[in-house]
Amino acid sequence: MSITVVGSLAFDTVRTPFGERKRMLGGAATHFALAASFFDEVRPVGPVGDDFGEAELAVLSTRGTIVDDVERVAGGKTFFWEGEYGWDLNSRETIDTQLNVFEHFQPKLSPAAQACDVLFLANIQPDLQLDVLDACDGPRFTAVDSMNLWIDIARDSLVKVIERVDAVTLNDAELRQLTGKPNLITAAREILSWGPSAVVAKQGEYGAALVTGEGFFALPAYPLETVVDPTGAGDSFAGGFVGWLARNSAGTPSDSELRQAMAYGTAIASYNVEEFGTERVARLTIDEVHERVSEIQRLTHFTVEALQ
Amino acid sequence: MSITVVGSLAFDTVRTPFGERKRMLGGAATHFALAASFFDEVRPVGPVGDDFGEAELAVLSTRGTIVDDVERVAGGKTFFWEGEYGWDLNSRETIDTQLNVFEHFQPKLSPAAQACDVLFLANIQPDLQLDVLDACDGPRFTAVDSMNLWIDIARDSLVKVIERVDAVTLNDAELRQLTGKPNLITAAREILSWGPSAVVAKQGEYGAALVTGEGFFALPAYPLETVVDPTGAGDSFAGGFVGWLARNSAGTPSDSELRQAMAYGTAIASYNVEEFGTERVARLTIDEVHERVSEIQRLTHFTVEALQ
């Protein structure tokens, strides 16, 4: 059993009200892999430059992640993002984006990566996501993430990707933009009609919602008094969500399985934002994850004692 | 057992993507009373003008609400609000506000209203809320709502109100503004330190969160494919929440009771937004409310089958 994730490996410079970190390890595939590695063997596929060293590979290898599909571009520089978060961490401004080796990235999957049981297409150009789908040997479960940029400039290709995957993770605004539907439930059901069996709406500090053919489910974010750095929360969530399903669900995930997977995604994402970058999740233990999932269960539970 | 609510009785002109209604019955006390009337005898206290007729009083009297404390100001005009909602209903613009009889409103409570068991101070000037607290004979449970305007221009008085009540209902932005704390949990705990035992953070389409000394709870909004008019959702929520507690909780509400009350508030608020103004809740039945509470329970439930 293994999970392949195709996406960015990056250096991030991040300023939040709690401080600043320069050129720390980041990227969607990195955050996804660190989260999913609790559940299964993970193979991140993505390009890095000469500046991506042994220290970064060591963090990426946490909990057995296989880094053989990390493509080293000789003479290249790793993707770089710089951003700053506002007072309440709900807004962020991109200060600099340098695509570097990502500009001409063409995914090349090893036979082992192609033979994955589960595939996560992190946020990259949708035509490359289609290439990856073509390259894989029919994974049992596939999920895709994307962003407003690709809805703007490559919507047709993104729709083709979505038609071929089992689950979609987007934020509320992206779901509305992609479908042109102002209502979140209607937007999610429209996407279900294209093919996927599950749509996850990522809602930042409000948590995440799940829409399937069977119904609706929502979980709040785990309540933290201090959120240090929200970068990578969505990818950590996806890693916990997809990772849990890879390990625990045999066929098409049931609603009950998807709900548990949402809880694991929520738990790991909440640890991710407690410190900068990968710092917290790199040293996180599965016991801590289980503990937080139990807390999330308590936080969302209520009993109707007597209907009067 | 009875509930007194002091707040606005109004005419609202509302435009949403689903249509327009001119001068329909509205106001915080109206929406609160219609929701709370499922659980207990409600007495709304607020001023109206000559334009507030028998038809409006009839709706306000739904399910036994006592309208004796509705103050008719001879020669006056009822408070009027006009607003327009955006595409996805998450933004609204106020087009016109006419205070009319509300401009010189000084609450006058009948002995029966003063003798209430439960008091809800809907959003009015905080010094008037203090007058109402002074006028009442020590209700068992008190809750307050407010808005950004009063935090801007009458914060000291609002803090005095909050120090004297059991529960506070505000939206996320107001909780942050009132406390100067960017983190919602920290903001809510700051308010708990002033005296109340419960803080409810209203979160619009994302539902509502509860912070108490014991912990945290959150409920998503009930998922609707069509939201016709969000006006009054917060006051309907408060009416269901406070009403349920009035009927079912004897002393200081436990966390379990507060969670059930949140579910009833969420259920009634979701009906409120299905149609314009008071249309839906005026003809709502308690069986429909119970049914939706059960659905909300199903929508938020998950079981962790095996920790692996």
Short mmCIF file of C-alpha atoms in Angstrom, two decimals, chain A residues 87-88 90 172 176 180-183 185-186 189 203 205-206 216-220 223-226 247-248 256 259-260 263-264 290 293 297-305 307-308, chain B residues 87-88 90 172 176 180-183 185-186 189 203 205-206 216-220 223-226 247-248 256 259-260 263-264 290 293 297-305 307-308:
data_model
loop_
_atom_site.label_atom_id
_atom_site.label_comp_id
_atom_site.label_asym_id
_atom_site.label_seq_id
_atom_site.Cartn_x
_atom_site.Cartn_y
_atom_site.Cartn_z
CA TRP A 87 -3.75 40.48 12.68
CA ASP A 88 -6.28 37.68 13.08
CA ASN A 90 -7.59 35.15 8.38
CA ASP A 172 -15.61 27.72 -0.19
CA ARG A 176 -18.45 28.88 -5.75
CA GLY A 180 -20.85 29.72 -10.55
CA LYS A 181 -23.24 28.66 -7.78
CA PRO A 182 -23.48 31.01 -4.79
CA ASN A 183 -24.83 28.31 -2.48
CA ILE A 185 -24.36 22.87 -1.03
CA THR A 186 -25.59 23.44 -4.57
CA ARG A 189 -23.66 18.81 -5.56
CA GLN A 203 -13.24 26.70 5.57
CA GLU A 205 -10.77 28.87 10.96
CA TYR A 206 -14.28 27.40 10.64
CA PHE A 216 -23.60 16.55 4.64
CA PHE A 217 -21.12 16.62 7.50
CA ALA A 218 -19.12 19.43 9.06
CA LEU A 219 -16.38 19.72 11.64
CA PRO A 220 -15.17 22.93 13.28
CA PRO A 223 -10.07 25.54 18.96
CA LEU A 224 -6.59 26.89 19.60
CA GLU A 225 -5.74 29.95 21.66
CA THR A 226 -2.58 30.48 19.65
CA ARG A 247 -5.08 2.88 5.47
CA ASN A 248 -8.62 2.25 6.67
CA SER A 256 -18.77 6.96 8.16
CA ARG A 259 -16.22 11.49 8.56
CA GLN A 260 -13.45 9.77 10.51
CA ALA A 263 -11.51 14.19 11.97
CA TYR A 264 -7.95 12.97 11.40
CA HIS A 290 -5.55 10.04 18.30
CA VAL A 293 -9.39 13.26 17.41
CA GLN A 297 -15.34 14.12 19.11
CA ARG A 298 -16.11 15.50 22.57
CA LEU A 299 -16.20 19.08 21.24
CA THR A 300 -18.83 18.29 18.65
CA HIS A 301 -21.02 15.87 20.56
CA PHE A 302 -24.42 16.69 21.95
CA THR A 303 -27.33 14.60 23.19
CA VAL A 304 -30.95 15.59 22.99
CA GLU A 305 -32.11 14.39 26.38
CA LEU A 307 -37.90 16.24 23.25
CA GLN A 308 -40.43 18.42 25.04
CA TRP B 87 -24.83 37.30 -4.53
CA ASP B 88 -23.89 34.64 -1.95
CA ASN B 90 -22.74 36.68 3.03
CA ASP B 172 -16.88 36.76 15.64
CA ARG B 176 -12.60 40.46 18.53
CA GLY B 180 -9.03 43.61 21.18
CA LYS B 181 -8.03 39.94 20.98
CA PRO B 182 -7.52 38.50 17.48
CA ASN B 183 -8.04 34.91 18.60
CA ILE B 185 -11.11 31.55 21.99
CA THR B 186 -8.94 34.07 23.82
CA ARG B 189 -12.38 33.64 27.59
CA GLN B 203 -20.73 32.77 12.60
CA GLU B 205 -23.23 30.52 7.26
CA TYR B 206 -20.70 28.63 9.42
CA PHE B 216 -15.77 24.61 23.58
CA PHE B 217 -18.57 23.44 21.30
CA ALA B 218 -19.49 24.29 17.73
CA LEU B 219 -22.36 23.55 15.40
CA PRO B 220 -22.44 24.18 11.66
CA PRO B 223 -27.11 23.01 5.19
CA LEU B 224 -29.75 24.59 2.95
CA GLU B 225 -29.66 24.67 -0.83
CA THR B 226 -31.75 27.83 -0.84
CA ARG B 247 -37.95 25.78 29.59
CA ASN B 248 -35.41 23.04 30.25
CA SER B 256 -24.89 19.65 28.02
CA ARG B 259 -25.29 22.41 23.62
CA GLN B 260 -28.88 21.28 23.24
CA ALA B 263 -29.04 22.91 18.45
CA TYR B 264 -32.54 24.34 18.92
CA HIS B 290 -37.49 18.63 16.76
CA VAL B 293 -32.56 19.12 15.62
CA GLN B 297 -27.40 15.61 15.37
CA ARG B 298 -26.95 13.16 12.48
CA LEU B 299 -25.04 15.76 10.43
CA THR B 300 -22.47 16.34 13.13
CA HIS B 301 -22.02 12.84 14.47
CA PHE B 302 -19.02 10.65 13.83
CA THR B 303 -17.65 7.53 15.47
CA VAL B 304 -14.02 6.57 15.65
CA GLU B 305 -14.29 2.87 14.97
CA LEU B 307 -7.71 3.71 16.66
CA GLN B 308 -4.97 2.22 14.49
#
